XYZ file of C-alpha atoms in Angstrom:
268
model
C 100.539 100.624 114.917
C 101.308 97.971 112.351
C 105.093 98.117 112.779
C 106.677 94.794 113.742
C 109.930 94.129 115.538
C 111.912 93.817 112.312
C 111.567 93.808 108.553
C 111.771 90.676 106.375
C 115.231 89.750 105.134
C 116.890 92.443 107.257
C 118.662 89.972 109.501
C 117.371 92.086 112.401
C 119.746 94.848 111.305
C 116.913 97.334 110.763
C 114.367 97.285 113.580
C 110.959 98.976 113.633
C 108.947 99.185 116.831
C 106.585 101.565 118.647
C 108.188 104.031 121.043
C 105.995 102.510 123.757
C 102.813 100.420 123.755
C 100.046 102.312 121.993
C 102.346 105.109 120.855
C 101.841 106.794 117.492
C 105.620 107.237 117.258
C 107.634 104.531 115.492
C 111.316 104.037 116.293
C 113.546 102.801 113.473
C 116.895 101.490 114.721
C 119.988 100.712 112.675
C 121.075 97.648 114.596
C 124.632 96.675 113.663
C 126.585 98.068 116.616
C 129.574 95.739 116.197
C 130.261 97.483 112.850
C 129.291 100.962 114.109
C 126.066 100.583 112.120
C 127.826 100.543 108.751
C 125.323 99.936 105.968
C 125.276 96.989 103.604
C 123.132 96.868 100.483
C 120.436 94.700 102.153
C 120.339 97.139 105.089
C 119.798 100.053 102.689
C 116.936 98.221 101.029
C 115.392 97.361 104.415
C 115.781 100.916 105.716
C 114.139 102.316 102.589
C 111.311 99.784 102.921
C 110.807 100.724 106.579
C 110.148 104.363 105.729
C 107.933 103.456 102.797
C 105.850 101.224 105.078
C 105.671 103.758 107.923
C 104.544 106.466 105.519
C 101.552 104.279 104.606
C 100.778 103.251 108.210
C 97.802 105.228 109.535
C 98.820 104.325 113.083
C 102.084 106.258 112.796
C 102.191 110.049 113.244
C 105.954 110.573 113.538
C 109.159 108.551 113.280
C 112.403 108.495 115.275
C 115.556 107.198 113.588
C 118.383 105.995 115.832
C 121.494 103.847 115.783
C 122.246 101.097 118.298
C 125.442 101.375 120.325
C 128.300 103.871 119.973
C 127.438 105.192 116.518
C 124.416 106.565 114.689
C 125.693 105.296 111.336
C 129.310 105.095 110.187
C 128.367 105.118 106.502
C 128.490 102.397 103.888
C 130.375 99.213 104.744
C 133.320 99.606 102.348
C 133.811 95.850 102.232
C 130.560 95.793 100.254
C 131.029 99.153 98.521
C 130.764 97.992 94.911
C 127.412 96.315 95.477
C 126.110 99.366 97.342
C 127.297 102.137 95.049
C 126.369 100.504 91.762
C 122.802 100.031 92.904
C 121.795 102.950 95.094
C 121.970 105.857 92.656
C 119.301 104.778 90.169
C 116.878 102.793 92.345
C 114.634 105.099 94.414
C 112.843 102.171 96.053
C 116.127 100.935 97.542
C 117.464 104.377 98.474
C 116.776 105.158 102.156
C 117.352 108.904 101.748
C 114.870 109.109 98.874
C 112.273 107.211 100.889
C 112.898 109.439 103.935
C 112.376 112.505 101.753
C 109.138 111.001 100.395
C 107.882 110.105 103.874
C 105.048 112.461 104.811
C 105.484 111.826 108.544
C 108.032 114.007 110.408
C 111.328 112.213 111.123
C 113.379 113.007 114.231
C 116.991 111.846 114.099
C 118.528 110.634 117.376
C 122.271 110.984 116.798
C 124.728 109.663 119.366
C 128.310 109.027 118.301
C 129.335 109.195 114.656
C 127.203 110.092 111.639
C 129.744 109.561 108.864
C 129.346 110.186 105.117
C 126.255 108.112 104.150
C 125.290 108.264 107.831
C 125.616 112.057 107.660
C 123.389 112.061 104.573
C 120.782 110.002 106.419
C 120.917 112.477 109.319
C 120.379 115.358 106.864
C 117.256 113.591 105.568
C 115.664 113.885 109.018
C 113.359 116.829 109.723
C 114.822 117.522 113.172
C 117.966 116.344 114.933
C 118.600 115.526 118.575
C 122.310 115.032 119.233
C 124.236 113.545 122.108
C 127.272 115.406 123.383
C 129.492 112.797 121.710
C 127.881 113.300 118.298
C 130.154 114.033 115.361
C 128.970 114.613 111.800
C 131.693 113.811 109.300
C 131.878 113.915 105.492
C 134.702 111.652 104.289
C 133.786 111.453 100.593
C 136.925 113.375 99.628
C 139.160 111.271 101.893
C 137.907 107.881 100.729
C 137.374 108.783 97.081
C 133.590 108.303 96.939
C 131.260 110.661 95.085
C 128.200 111.812 97.105
C 124.857 110.648 95.739
C 122.418 111.069 98.634
C 122.379 114.879 98.718
C 125.187 115.865 101.075
C 126.988 118.102 98.546
C 123.828 120.193 98.117
C 122.033 119.984 101.458
C 124.853 120.796 103.850
C 125.514 124.260 102.398
C 121.824 125.068 102.773
C 121.967 124.120 106.451
C 125.236 125.711 107.555
C 126.224 128.040 104.682
C 128.468 127.408 101.679
C 131.796 128.439 103.227
C 131.382 126.177 106.249
C 130.111 123.335 104.052
C 133.116 123.595 101.745
C 135.480 123.411 104.702
C 133.635 120.464 106.256
C 133.540 118.470 103.020
C 136.900 119.373 101.476
C 138.977 119.037 104.662
C 136.850 116.200 106.133
C 136.659 118.070 109.444
C 134.043 116.851 111.945
C 131.090 118.922 113.088
C 130.627 118.432 116.826
C 127.215 118.554 118.471
C 127.992 122.028 119.816
C 129.057 123.299 116.396
C 125.964 121.731 114.842
C 123.663 123.486 117.289
C 125.434 126.823 116.795
C 125.249 126.490 113.002
C 121.572 125.498 112.914
C 122.061 121.829 112.030
C 121.064 120.387 115.437
C 117.846 121.192 117.323
C 118.742 119.806 120.759
C 121.889 118.606 122.563
C 121.476 116.195 125.475
C 123.589 113.619 127.276
C 124.192 110.527 125.137
C 122.025 108.409 127.430
C 119.093 110.788 126.855
C 119.242 111.075 123.048
C 116.592 108.487 122.245
C 114.201 109.580 124.995
C 114.507 113.243 123.958
C 113.910 112.366 120.298
C 110.816 110.370 121.290
C 109.643 113.297 123.433
C 109.906 115.647 120.437
C 108.198 113.144 118.137
C 105.358 112.602 120.599
C 104.851 116.375 120.861
C 104.393 116.351 117.083
C 102.061 113.334 117.264
C 99.705 115.162 119.663
C 98.877 117.764 117.001
C 96.439 117.623 114.096
C 97.747 114.748 111.948
C 96.605 116.126 108.602
C 97.906 119.630 109.277
C 101.303 118.308 110.417
C 101.679 116.394 107.143
C 100.613 119.410 105.075
C 102.839 121.767 107.095
C 105.929 119.584 106.699
C 105.245 119.394 102.982
C 104.868 123.123 102.428
C 108.034 123.874 104.446
C 110.136 121.308 102.598
C 108.721 122.115 99.170
C 109.109 125.841 99.786
C 112.797 125.384 100.585
C 113.312 124.379 96.942
C 112.018 127.790 95.769
C 112.923 131.447 96.099
C 110.903 133.452 98.627
C 108.463 134.901 96.082
C 107.489 131.506 94.701
C 107.546 129.883 98.158
C 105.031 132.469 99.426
C 102.874 131.811 96.368
C 103.041 128.073 97.115
C 101.870 128.658 100.689
C 98.970 130.828 99.489
C 97.961 128.271 96.861
C 97.896 125.400 99.362
C 96.146 127.489 102.021
C 93.423 128.441 99.542
C 92.882 124.789 98.649
C 92.912 123.747 102.299
C 90.196 126.214 103.320
C 88.188 125.665 100.138
C 88.040 121.941 100.895
C 86.907 122.421 104.508
C 83.272 121.678 105.360
C 81.072 123.786 107.638
C 81.426 121.068 110.254
C 85.210 121.306 110.120
C 85.085 125.093 110.563
C 82.740 124.608 113.523
C 85.108 122.050 115.064
C 88.006 124.488 114.630
C 86.084 127.233 116.422
C 85.151 124.888 119.274
C 88.793 123.876 119.668
C 90.011 127.479 119.825
C 87.236 128.544 122.208
C 88.062 125.605 124.435
C 91.598 126.895 124.895
C 90.376 130.106 126.564
C 89.553 133.650 125.582
C 93.190 134.551 124.841
C 93.500 131.889 122.091
C 93.534 133.242 118.570
C 93.853 131.622 115.161
């Protein structure tokens, strides 16, 4: 894997490293624990660049995103708010959420402690979430007087339902790990000390599967969520037809060998 220990000009605040030697899972760490991983403009740019680079890295099959210390990400550093907010809305290359959404590799969020506002939006850009028991997801846009621009106002209602989302965002109430699991936001709850290892475990389970099919499957799920059921089913059929039309006889033979190798009870 081509990932290095940190990205240029990040000040070591965004780290990228393999989950373990030889692993096809990359771990991206927001590394500003003394500020609860609050984001500055350079950190946003570095985080966006990390996902853009990992998407292009053939040695990476899946990505884990974590925060160092007591917080996943406490949002934008308000001491540098003007610089951050005037630049992030119209520059996709510097927007970490946009680059996470464009990343073809599955992203597993490892959330321990707070995921606040922009940090909540980054968590929502992950494909799966592992949460520690201390995890709290909090939308403070209405409290601080900041308008959402990374998707929280639209995504949250699609995860937990519009009534719950309105209460969370308009009252600024926290979603605990237990609430998140009950409402379908969180995939797994573990002890805080196990969050990263569990997220890596999930990512490595993904990495063991067919790389091309995982990328295509993530894409059709995410793209289908933007459509009604009728058009989403049509999208699946269209992409399936292309997938099988593009397969060679050798690829069909390899598929049959794989299934037969799993035993007589295995079916496509």
